[in-house]
PDB file of C-alpha atoms and ligand atoms in Angstrom:
ATOM      1  CA  ASP A1093      17.460 -33.562 -91.442  1.00 50.00           C
ATOM      2  CA  ASP A1094      13.945 -34.675 -90.530  1.00 56.00           C
ATOM      3  CA  ALA A1095      15.277 -36.388 -87.419  1.00 52.00           C
ATOM      4  CA  ALA A1096      17.174 -33.255 -86.386  1.00 50.00           C
ATOM      5  CA  MET A1097      14.072 -31.208 -86.944  1.00 54.00           C
ATOM      6  CA  GLN A1098      11.998 -33.554 -84.752  1.00 58.00           C
ATOM      7  CA  ALA A1099      14.641 -33.476 -82.034  1.00 49.00           C
ATOM      8  CA  LEU A1100      14.622 -29.694 -82.104  1.00 49.00           C
ATOM      9  CA  GLU A1101      10.864 -29.613 -81.899  1.00 56.00           C
ATOM     10  CA  GLY A1102      11.052 -32.136 -79.058  1.00 53.00           C
ATOM     11  CA  ASP A1103      13.573 -29.938 -77.293  1.00 51.00           C
ATOM     12  CA  GLU A1104      11.324 -26.925 -77.767  1.00 53.00           C
ATOM     13  CA  GLU A1105       8.390 -28.867 -76.353  1.00 54.00           C
ATOM     14  CA  ASP A1106      10.514 -29.983 -73.340  1.00 54.00           C
ATOM     15  CA  GLY A1107      11.665 -26.383 -72.925  1.00 55.00           C
ATOM     16  CA  GLY A1108       8.010 -25.350 -72.779  1.00 55.00           C
ATOM     17  CA  ASP A1109       7.358 -27.863 -69.932  1.00 66.00           C
ATOM     18  CA  ASP A1110      10.448 -26.608 -68.116  1.00 71.00           C
ATOM     19  CA  ASP A1111       9.128 -23.045 -68.353  1.00 74.00           C
ATOM     20  CA  ASP A1112       5.792 -24.145 -66.868  1.00 77.00           C
ATOM     21  CA  ASP A1113       7.609 -25.986 -64.064  1.00 77.00           C
ATOM     22  CA  LEU A1114       9.709 -22.921 -63.361  1.00 76.00           C
ATOM     23  CA  THR A1115       6.623 -20.717 -63.216  1.00 78.00           C
ATOM     24  CA  ASP A1116       4.898 -23.159 -60.840  1.00 81.00           C
ATOM     25  CA  GLN A1117       7.979 -23.294 -58.607  1.00 82.00           C
ATOM     26  CA  SER A1118       8.288 -19.513 -58.538  1.00 81.00           C
ATOM     27  CA  GLU A1119       4.665 -19.154 -57.567  1.00 83.00           C
ATOM     28  CA  ALA A1120       5.082 -21.744 -54.834  1.00 84.00           C
ATOM     29  CA  TRP A1121       8.140 -19.882 -53.527  1.00 84.00           C
ATOM     30  CA  LEU A1122       6.310 -16.583 -53.611  1.00 84.00           C
ATOM     31  CA  ASP A1123       3.372 -18.129 -51.715  1.00 84.00           C
ATOM     32  CA  ALA A1124       5.757 -19.618 -49.138  1.00 82.00           C
ATOM     33  CA  LEU A1125       7.535 -16.265 -48.779  1.00 82.00           C
ATOM     34  CA  ALA A1126       4.247 -14.408 -48.326  1.00 82.00           C
ATOM     35  CA  ALA A1127       3.148 -16.940 -45.686  1.00 82.00           C
ATOM     36  CA  MET A1128       6.467 -16.521 -43.842  1.00 82.00           C
ATOM     37  CA  GLN A1129       6.137 -12.753 -43.929  1.00 79.00           C
ATOM     38  CA  ALA A1130       2.560 -12.966 -42.605  1.00 79.00           C
ATOM     39  CA  GLU A1131       3.742 -15.245 -39.775  1.00 81.00           C
ATOM     40  CA  GLU A1132       6.587 -12.872 -38.976  1.00 78.00           C
ATOM     41  CA  ILE A1133       4.240  -9.878 -38.907  1.00 76.00           C
ATOM     42  CA  GLU A1134       1.824 -11.756 -36.635  1.00 77.00           C
ATOM     43  CA  PHE A1135       4.689 -12.810 -34.350  1.00 74.00           C
ATOM     44  CA  ASN A1136       6.002  -9.231 -34.179  1.00 71.00           C
ATOM     45  CA  LEU A1137       2.543  -7.911 -33.365  1.00 73.00           C
ATOM     46  CA  LYS A1138       2.116 -10.496 -30.591  1.00 76.00           C
ATOM     47  CA  ASP A1139       5.609  -9.696 -29.332  1.00 74.00           C
ATOM     48  CA  ALA A1140       4.869  -5.972 -29.273  1.00 75.00           C
ATOM     49  CA  ASP A1141       1.589  -6.683 -27.478  1.00 77.00           C
ATOM     50  CA  ARG A1142       3.377  -8.860 -24.885  1.00 76.00           C
ATOM     51  CA  ALA A1143       6.074  -6.215 -24.406  1.00 77.00           C
ATOM     52  CA  ASP A1144       3.387  -3.578 -23.939  1.00 78.00           C
ATOM     53  CA  ARG A1145       1.538  -5.722 -21.392  1.00 78.00           C
ATOM     54  CA  ALA A1146       4.810  -6.485 -19.593  1.00 77.00           C
ATOM     55  CA  ARG A1147       5.635  -2.769 -19.435  1.00 76.00           C
ATOM     56  CA  ARG A1148       2.189  -1.962 -18.015  1.00 75.00           C
ATOM     57  CA  MET A1149       2.498  -4.764 -15.430  1.00 75.00           C
ATOM     58  CA  GLN A1150       5.912  -3.392 -14.448  1.00 73.00           C
ATOM     59  CA  GLU A1151       4.371   0.044 -13.986  1.00 70.00           C
ATOM     60  CA  MET A1152       1.715  -1.538 -11.768  1.00 69.00           C
ATOM     61  CA  GLY A1153       4.540  -2.755  -9.529  1.00 68.00           C
ATOM     62  CA  LEU A1154       4.392  -6.490 -10.336  1.00 70.00           C
ATOM     63  CA  SER A1155       7.669  -8.337  -9.954  1.00 71.00           C
ATOM     64  CA  SER A1156       9.651  -9.513 -12.974  1.00 73.00           C
ATOM     65  CA  GLU A1157       9.102 -13.106 -11.936  1.00 72.00           C
ATOM     66  CA  ALA A1158       5.324 -12.678 -11.810  1.00 73.00           C
ATOM     67  CA  ILE A1159       5.309 -10.947 -15.209  1.00 72.00           C
ATOM     68  CA  ALA A1160       7.544 -13.577 -16.798  1.00 74.00           C
ATOM     69  CA  ASN A1161       5.320 -16.350 -15.436  1.00 71.00           C
ATOM     70  CA  THR A1162       2.135 -14.679 -16.627  1.00 71.00           C
ATOM     71  CA  LEU A1163       3.256 -13.711 -20.121  1.00 69.00           C
ATOM     72  CA  ASP A1164       5.898 -16.357 -20.624  1.00 67.00           C
ATOM     73  CA  VAL A1165       8.483 -13.743 -21.642  1.00 60.00           C
ATOM     74  CA  ALA A1166      11.842 -12.625 -20.326  1.00 59.00           C
ATOM     75  CA  VAL A1167      11.566  -9.246 -18.589  1.00 55.00           C
ATOM     76  CA  ASP A1168      14.248  -6.601 -18.370  1.00 58.00           C
ATOM     77  CA  THR A1169      14.865  -6.306 -14.616  1.00 61.00           C
ATOM     78  CA  ALA A1170      17.304  -3.418 -14.888  1.00 63.00           C
ATOM     79  CA  LEU A1171      14.591  -0.832 -14.166  1.00 61.00           C
ATOM     80  CA  GLU A1172      13.255  -2.777 -11.204  1.00 61.00           C
ATOM     81  CA  GLU A1173      16.736  -3.251  -9.749  1.00 67.00           C
ATOM     82  CA  ALA A1174      17.541   0.421 -10.205  1.00 63.00           C
ATOM     83  CA  ASP A1175      14.242   1.343  -8.528  1.00 63.00           C
ATOM     84  CA  ALA A1176      14.886  -1.008  -5.589  1.00 65.00           C
ATOM     85  CA  GLY A1177      18.404   0.387  -5.276  1.00 64.00           C
ATOM     86  CA  MET A1178      17.057   3.926  -5.271  1.00 62.00           C
ATOM     87  CA  GLN A1179      14.456   3.074  -2.621  1.00 62.00           C
ATOM     88  CA  THR A1180      17.104   1.509  -0.381  1.00 59.00           C
ATOM     89  CA  PHE A1181      19.353   4.484  -0.945  1.00 57.00           C
ATOM     90  CA  GLU A1182      16.545   6.921  -0.118  1.00 57.00           C
ATOM     91  CA  ALA A1183      15.582   4.953   3.008  1.00 56.00           C
ATOM     92  CA  GLU A1184      19.195   4.871   4.187  1.00 57.00           C
ATOM     93  CA  ALA A1185      19.699   8.531   3.354  1.00 56.00           C
ATOM     94  CA  TYR A1186      16.515   9.342   5.296  1.00 54.00           C
ATOM     95  CA  LEU A1187      17.736   7.415   8.344  1.00 57.00           C
ATOM     96  CA  ASP A1188      21.152   9.127   8.095  1.00 60.00           C
ATOM     97  CA  ASP A1189      19.635  12.585   7.797  1.00 64.00           C
ATOM     98  CA  ILE A1190      17.079  12.188  10.533  1.00 66.00           C
ATOM     99  CA  ASP A1191      17.259  14.586  13.451  1.00 72.00           C
ATOM    100  CA  TYR A1192      15.955  12.381  16.234  1.00 67.00           C
ATOM    101  CA  THR A1193      15.390  15.303  18.580  1.00 66.00           C
ATOM    102  CA  THR A1194      12.872  17.074  16.376  1.00 77.00           C
ATOM    103  CA  VAL A1195      11.474  14.525  13.945  1.00 80.00           C
ATOM    104  CA  GLU A1196       7.693  14.260  13.751  1.00 91.00           C
ATOM    105  CA  SER A1197       6.659  11.035  12.099  1.00 93.00           C
ATOM    106  CA  HIS A1198       3.451  12.455  10.590  1.00 92.00           C
ATOM    107  CA  THR A1199       5.560  14.637   8.283  1.00 91.00           C
ATOM    108  CA  GLN A1200       7.153  11.550   6.728  1.00 87.00           C
ATOM    109  CA  VAL A1201       3.971   9.572   6.111  1.00 90.00           C
ATOM    110  CA  GLU A1202       3.517   8.432   2.525  1.00 88.00           C
ATOM    111  CA  LYS A1203       0.468   9.995   0.868  1.00 88.00           C
ATOM    112  CA  ASP A1204      -1.648   9.380  -2.201  1.00 86.00           C
ATOM    113  CA  PRO A1205      -0.462  12.011  -4.726  1.00 87.00           C
ATOM    114  CA  ASP A1206      -4.012  12.454  -6.076  1.00 85.00           C
ATOM    115  CA  THR A1207      -5.943  12.824  -2.823  1.00 85.00           C
ATOM    116  CA  ASP A1208      -3.119  13.868  -0.481  1.00 87.00           C
ATOM    117  CA  GLU A1209      -4.563  11.314   1.960  1.00 86.00           C
ATOM    118  CA  PRO A1210      -2.139   9.018   3.822  1.00 88.00           C
ATOM    119  CA  LEU A1211      -1.854   5.649   2.098  1.00 86.00           C
ATOM    120  CA  ARG A1212      -2.354   4.037   5.466  1.00 85.00           C
ATOM    121  CA  GLN A1213      -4.702   5.324   8.150  1.00 79.00           C
ATOM    122  CA  GLN A1214      -3.368   3.380  11.097  1.00 85.00           C
ATOM    123  CA  MET A1215      -0.420   5.050  12.876  1.00 91.00           C
ATOM    124  CA  VAL A1216       1.559   4.241  16.007  1.00 94.00           C
ATOM    125  CA  TYR A1217       2.088   6.638  18.908  1.00 95.00           C
ATOM    126  CA  VAL A1218       3.812   6.350  22.295  1.00 95.00           C
ATOM    127  CA  ASP A1219       2.096   7.879  25.306  1.00 93.00           C
ATOM    128  CA  GLU A1220       5.313   9.377  26.670  1.00 92.00           C
ATOM    129  CA  HIS A1221       3.785  10.342  30.014  1.00 90.00           C
ATOM    130  CA  THR A1222       3.120   6.670  30.711  1.00 91.00           C
ATOM    131  CA  CYS A1223       6.264   5.223  29.105  1.00 93.00           C
ATOM    132  CA  ILE A1224       8.827   4.073  31.685  1.00 92.00           C
ATOM    133  CA  GLY A1225      11.759   4.183  29.268  1.00 93.00           C
ATOM    134  CA  CYS A1226      12.538   0.475  29.389  1.00 94.00           C
ATOM    135  CA  THR A1227      13.840   0.614  25.749  1.00 95.00           C
ATOM    136  CA  ASN A1228      12.028  -2.626  24.856  1.00 95.00           C
ATOM    137  CA  CYS A1229      10.197  -1.238  21.795  1.00 95.00           C
ATOM    138  CA  ALA A1230      13.280   0.587  20.498  1.00 95.00           C
ATOM    139  CA  MET A1231      15.248  -2.658  20.696  1.00 96.00           C
ATOM    140  CA  ILE A1232      12.583  -4.718  18.921  1.00 95.00           C
ATOM    141  CA  ALA A1233      11.483  -2.316  16.172  1.00 95.00           C
ATOM    142  CA  GLN A1234      14.605  -0.254  15.615  1.00 93.00           C
ATOM    143  CA  SER A1235      13.447   1.404  12.413  1.00 92.00           C
ATOM    144  CA  THR A1236      10.286   2.700  14.062  1.00 94.00           C
ATOM    145  CA  PHE A1237      11.014   3.612  17.713  1.00 95.00           C
ATOM    146  CA  PHE A1238      13.931   5.383  19.353  1.00 94.00           C
ATOM    147  CA  MET A1239      14.629   6.639  22.868  1.00 93.00           C
ATOM    148  CA  ASP A1240      14.291  10.383  23.227  1.00 89.00           C
ATOM    149  CA  ASP A1241      17.352  11.711  25.072  1.00 86.00           C
ATOM    150  CA  GLU A1242      15.612  14.628  26.720  1.00 82.00           C
ATOM    151  CA  HIS A1243      12.913  12.663  28.529  1.00 82.00           C
ATOM    152  CA  GLY A1244      14.275   9.135  28.299  1.00 89.00           C
ATOM    153  CA  ARG A1245      10.992   7.941  26.780  1.00 92.00           C
ATOM    154  CA  ALA A1246      10.327   6.057  23.581  1.00 95.00           C
ATOM    155  CA  ARG A1247       9.097   7.871  20.500  1.00 95.00           C
ATOM    156  CA  VAL A1248       8.143   6.909  16.943  1.00 95.00           C
ATOM    157  CA  PHE A1249      10.439   8.525  14.397  1.00 93.00           C
ATOM    158  CA  GLN A1250       9.188   6.629  11.352  1.00 92.00           C
ATOM    159  CA  GLN A1251       5.720   5.142  10.889  1.00 94.00           C
ATOM    160  CA  TRP A1252       5.865   1.495   9.824  1.00 91.00           C
ATOM    161  CA  GLY A1253       9.660   1.533   9.564  1.00 92.00           C
ATOM    162  CA  ASP A1254       9.495  -2.150  10.530  1.00 93.00           C
ATOM    163  CA  ASP A1255       7.084  -4.782   9.313  1.00 91.00           C
ATOM    164  CA  ASP A1256       3.642  -4.985  10.930  1.00 89.00           C
ATOM    165  CA  GLU A1257       4.427  -8.123  12.906  1.00 88.00           C
ATOM    166  CA  THR A1258       7.572  -6.658  14.498  1.00 93.00           C
ATOM    167  CA  ILE A1259       5.700  -3.528  15.508  1.00 93.00           C
ATOM    168  CA  GLN A1260       2.857  -5.614  16.894  1.00 89.00           C
ATOM    169  CA  VAL A1261       5.346  -7.554  19.044  1.00 91.00           C
ATOM    170  CA  ALA A1262       6.851  -4.278  20.303  1.00 94.00           C
ATOM    171  CA  ILE A1263       3.363  -3.037  21.223  1.00 92.00           C
ATOM    172  CA  GLU A1264       2.260  -6.246  22.895  1.00 88.00           C
ATOM    173  CA  THR A1265       5.413  -6.547  24.982  1.00 92.00           C
ATOM    174  CA  CYS A1266       5.418  -2.969  26.258  1.00 93.00           C
ATOM    175  CA  PRO A1267       5.206  -3.501  30.040  1.00 92.00           C
ATOM    176  CA  VAL A1268       2.909  -0.524  30.602  1.00 92.00           C
ATOM    177  CA  ASP A1269       0.775  -0.765  27.427  1.00 90.00           C
ATOM    178  CA  CYS A1270       1.546   2.769  26.374  1.00 92.00           C
ATOM    179  CA  ILE A1271       1.942   2.317  22.607  1.00 93.00           C
ATOM    180  CA  HIS A1272      -1.285   3.053  20.767  1.00 91.00           C
ATOM    181  CA  TYR A1273      -2.710   2.781  17.298  1.00 88.00           C
ATOM    182  CA  VAL A1274      -4.123   6.153  16.319  1.00 89.00           C
ATOM    183  CA  PRO A1275      -5.523   7.545  13.064  1.00 87.00           C
ATOM    184  CA  TYR A1276      -3.366   9.947  11.045  1.00 91.00           C
ATOM    185  CA  ASP A1277      -5.223  13.118  12.090  1.00 90.00           C
ATOM    186  CA  GLU A1278      -4.834  12.258  15.745  1.00 91.00           C
ATOM    187  CA  LEU A1279      -1.145  11.454  15.273  1.00 94.00           C
ATOM    188  CA  LYS A1280      -0.623  14.861  13.710  1.00 94.00           C
ATOM    189  CA  ARG A1281      -2.437  16.620  16.568  1.00 94.00           C
ATOM    190  CA  LEU A1282      -0.524  14.674  19.223  1.00 94.00           C
ATOM    191  CA  GLU A1283       2.875  15.304  17.647  1.00 93.00           C
ATOM    192  CA  ILE A1284       2.185  19.013  17.282  1.00 93.00           C
ATOM    193  CA  ASP A1285       0.877  19.236  20.882  1.00 91.00           C
ATOM    194  CA  ARG A1286       3.985  17.411  22.062  1.00 87.00           C
ATOM    195  CA  ARG A1287       6.302  20.206  20.953  1.00 86.00           C
ATOM    196  CA  GLY A1288       8.048  21.758  23.928  1.00 78.00           C
ATOM    197  CA  GLN A1289       6.547  19.289  26.399  1.00 80.00           C
ATOM    198  CA  ASN A1290       8.148  18.969  29.820  1.00 80.00           C
ATOM    199  CA  ILE A1291       7.456  15.591  31.416  1.00 80.00           C
ATOM    200  CA  ASN A1292       7.810  15.257  35.160  1.00 75.00           C
ATOM    201  CA  ALA A1293      10.048  12.203  35.100  1.00 69.00           C
ATOM    202  CA  LYS A1294      10.322  11.973  38.890  1.00 66.00           C
ATOM    203  CA  ALA A1295       6.591  12.112  39.603  1.00 63.00           C
ATOM    204  CA  ARG A1296       6.174   8.361  39.485  1.00 57.00           C
ATOM    205  CA  LEU A1297       9.089   7.779  41.827  1.00 54.00           C
ATOM    206  CA  VAL A1298       7.767  10.068  44.537  1.00 54.00           C
ATOM    207  CA  SER A1299       4.064   9.292  44.014  1.00 49.00           C
ATOM    208  CA  GLN A1300       3.013  12.832  43.265  1.00 48.00           C
ATOM    209  CA  GLY A1301       0.791  14.360  40.612  1.00 50.00           C
ATOM    210  CA  GLU A1302       2.504  14.326  37.280  1.00 51.00           C
ATOM    211  CA  TYR A1303       2.007  17.980  36.460  1.00 53.00           C
ATOM    212  CA  GLY A1304       1.356  21.232  38.245  1.00 53.00           C
ATOM    213  CA  GLY A1305       4.951  21.810  39.381  1.00 57.00           C
ATOM    214  CA  SER A1306       7.826  23.080  37.301  1.00 57.00           C
ATOM    215  CA  SER A1307      11.393  22.212  36.406  1.00 58.00           C
ATOM    216  CA  THR A1308      14.384  24.309  35.408  1.00 54.00           C
ATOM    217  CA  ALA A1309      15.037  22.331  32.261  1.00 51.00           C
ATOM    218  CA  GLY A1310      16.006  24.604  29.382  1.00 49.00           C
ATOM    219  CA  GLY A1311      17.578  27.343  31.532  1.00 51.00           C
ATOM    220  CA  GLY A1312      14.496  28.675  33.388  1.00 57.00           C
ATOM    221  CA  PRO A1313      11.468  27.320  35.217  1.00 58.00           C
ATOM    222  CA  ARG A1314       9.173  25.354  32.905  1.00 64.00           C
ATOM    223  CA  ALA A1315       5.777  24.035  33.928  1.00 71.00           C
ATOM    224  CA  PHE A1316       5.358  20.308  33.614  1.00 77.00           C
ATOM    225  CA  THR A1317       2.951  19.423  30.864  1.00 80.00           C
ATOM    226  CA  ALA A1318      -0.214  17.426  31.396  1.00 82.00           C
ATOM    227  CA  PRO A1319      -0.633  13.917  29.945  1.00 83.00           C
ATOM    228  CA  GLN A1320      -1.988  13.947  26.426  1.00 86.00           C
ATOM    229  CA  GLN A1321      -5.537  12.978  25.493  1.00 85.00           C
ATOM    230  CA  ILE A1322      -5.014   9.855  23.403  1.00 86.00           C
ATOM    231  CA  SER A1323      -8.037   8.008  22.021  1.00 80.00           C
ATOM    232  CA  GLY A1324      -6.423   4.691  22.962  1.00 71.00           C
ATOM    233  CA  ASN A1325      -6.493   5.789  26.629  1.00 69.00           C
ATOM    234  CA  ALA A1326     -10.123   6.862  26.545  1.00 66.00           C
ATOM    235  CA  ARG A1327     -11.457   3.308  26.395  1.00 60.00           C
ATOM    236  CA  ALA A1328     -10.248  -0.260  26.659  1.00 55.00           C
ATOM    237  CA  ARG A1329      -6.907  -0.318  24.884  1.00 58.00           C
ATOM    238  CA  CYS A1330      -7.178  -1.145  21.205  1.00 58.00           C
ATOM    239  CA  THR A1331      -5.764  -4.570  20.607  1.00 59.00           C
ATOM    240  CA  ASN A1332      -5.529  -4.290  16.859  1.00 59.00           C
ATOM    241  CA  CYS A1333      -8.733  -6.216  16.337  1.00 65.00           C
ATOM    242  CA  PRO A1334     -10.383  -4.765  13.231  1.00 65.00           C
ATOM    243  CA  SER A1335     -12.784  -7.709  13.061  1.00 68.00           C
ATOM    244  CA  ARG A1336     -14.803  -6.218  15.918  1.00 68.00           C
ATOM    245  CA  GLY A1337     -15.827  -3.441  13.566  1.00 71.00           C
ATOM    246  CA  CYS A1338     -15.726  -0.482  15.981  1.00 74.00           C
ATOM    247  CA  LYS A1339     -16.998   2.698  14.378  1.00 71.00           C
ATOM    248  CA  ASP A1340     -14.136   4.772  15.799  1.00 70.00           C
ATOM    249  CA  CYS A1341     -11.455   2.148  15.153  1.00 72.00           C
ATOM    250  CA  PRO A1342      -8.044   3.795  15.584  1.00 63.00           C
ATOM    251  CA  MET A1343      -6.566   1.514  12.966  1.00 66.00           C
ATOM    252  CA  PHE A1344      -8.657   2.896  10.122  1.00 70.00           C
ATOM    253  CA  GLY A1345     -10.201   6.137  11.349  1.00 69.00           C
ATOM    254  CA  VAL A1346     -13.797   6.952  12.240  1.00 71.00           C
ATOM    255  CA  GLY A1347     -16.268   5.025  10.088  1.00 77.00           C
ATOM    256  CA  LYS A1348     -13.534   3.461   7.961  1.00 79.00           C
ATOM    257  CA  ASN A1349     -13.135   0.060   9.625  1.00 79.00           C
ATOM    258  CA  PRO A1350     -13.894  -2.507   6.855  1.00 82.00           C
ATOM    259  CA  GLU A1351     -16.063  -4.638   9.141  1.00 81.00           C
ATOM    260  CA  PHE A1352     -17.966  -1.550  10.258  1.00 82.00           C
ATOM    261  CA  GLU A1353     -18.404  -0.494   6.608  1.00 87.00           C
ATOM    262  CA  ARG A1354     -19.682  -3.970   5.698  1.00 86.00           C
ATOM    263  CA  ARG A1355     -22.260  -3.911   8.493  1.00 83.00           C
ATOM    264  CA  GLU A1356     -23.278  -0.383   7.601  1.00 86.00           C
ATOM    265  CA  LYS A1357     -23.804  -1.417   3.984  1.00 88.00           C
ATOM    266  CA  GLU A1358     -25.926  -4.378   5.098  1.00 86.00           C
ATOM    267  CA  ARG A1359     -27.962  -2.163   7.401  1.00 84.00           C
ATOM    268  CA  ILE A1360     -28.651   0.389   4.655  1.00 88.00           C
ATOM    269  CA  GLU A1361     -29.580  -2.349   2.169  1.00 89.00           C
ATOM    270  CA  LYS A1362     -32.020  -3.867   4.675  1.00 86.00           C
ATOM    271  CA  GLN A1363     -33.515  -0.454   5.313  1.00 85.00           C
ATOM    272  CA  GLU A1364     -33.959   0.111   1.560  1.00 87.00           C
ATOM    273  CA  ARG A1365     -35.559  -3.309   1.127  1.00 88.00           C
ATOM    274  CA  ARG A1366     -38.010  -2.636   3.956  1.00 86.00           C
ATOM    275  CA  ARG A1367     -38.887   0.741   2.467  1.00 87.00           C
ATOM    276  CA  PHE A1368     -39.455  -0.824  -0.953  1.00 88.00           C
ATOM    277  CA  GLU A1369     -41.646  -3.601   0.483  1.00 88.00           C
ATOM    278  CA  GLN A1370     -43.648  -1.046   2.422  1.00 87.00           C
ATOM    279  CA  MET A1371     -44.195   0.962  -0.765  1.00 87.00           C
ATOM    280  CA  ARG A1372     -45.412  -2.120  -2.624  1.00 87.00           C
ATOM    281  CA  GLU A1373     -47.733  -2.995   0.238  1.00 85.00           C
ATOM    282  CA  ASP A1374     -49.173   0.522   0.267  1.00 85.00           C
ATOM    283  CA  GLN A1375     -49.656   0.435  -3.503  1.00 84.00           C
ATOM    284  CA  SER A1376     -51.475  -2.913  -3.466  1.00 83.00           C
ATOM    285  CA  LYS A1377     -53.727  -1.667  -0.658  1.00 80.00           C
ATOM    286  CA  SER A1378     -54.681   1.421  -2.646  1.00 78.00           C
ATOM    287  CA  VAL A1379     -55.448  -0.761  -5.714  1.00 75.00           C
ATOM    288  CA  GLU A1380     -57.727  -2.979  -3.634  1.00 74.00           C
ATOM    289  CA  LEU A1381     -59.601   0.071  -2.385  1.00 69.00           C
TER     290      LEU A1381
HETATM  291  S1  LIG B 132       8.223  -0.662  25.577  1.00 66.03           S
HETATM  292 FE1  LIG B 132       6.749   0.795  26.382  1.00 66.03          FE
HETATM  293  S2  LIG B 132       7.586   1.467  28.321  1.00 66.03           S
HETATM  294 FE2  LIG B 132       9.245   0.482  27.226  1.00 66.03          FE
HETATM  295  S3  LIG B 132      10.249   2.172  26.154  1.00 66.03           S
HETATM  296 FE3  LIG B 132       8.769   1.331  24.728  1.00 66.03          FE
HETATM  297  S4  LIG B 132       6.947   2.561  25.042  1.00 66.03           S
HETATM  298 FE4  LIG B 132       8.269   2.925  26.799  1.00 66.03          FE
END
């Protein structure tokens, strides 16, 4: 009986150790679980932060590839693809809908929604009185120039419809140098003035003044219109050289050429420095007195 009693007590003692072990294990499991939950929460927060940053970068117009490389995440490209598809569709629809006989490119220029200012100041304009209708520009930059049926001269129907380089080639290879860079305001004035123009197409052939006579185009006599005043004709033709920093650069508009702005800033800073030094000199003189 004594032996049985001791065994029972021994069992009870062992059972007590087992209970302690179980408690320790449970606590360890609970700690591990809490740590896992904390890690998961941290991961989710980081993930949400990355997703938020990716969304903002997408809104800023960065490509999916650039975002994925920067944040090291996969980016949903569905929105971007849909947007690109819509832009292509809109561009194609615009080209389909265009009425080449009446289109005025300044009405299609993309503007900043906040300021209503054109996103780009430099525009392209054909001096139609000088154009000889060789079709060169319309062949090279087909999404920008077309040949106007009425006068057989080239005309811009869409500003920057082609990339800059293609347009530059079209301009540089025009045999009579009659394609000009003009600022937006001038483009608007020229296109409005151009309405109803009547170019004397034969004047060149018979060596006579280009205007002053009349034609019967449009059903009755119409006076020929005078050549337009285009800033590019008023001086040496602009050769797309913004680095010269002309104040009235037709690429950027009056006073907006970056090189001109840089020089202006330098000039004003120098002026301020001189004024400040002069003030200090005057002050020290008055102290000496
Ligand atoms: S290249 Fe010059 S001359 Fe020839 S169509 Fe164009 S604007 Fe006219």
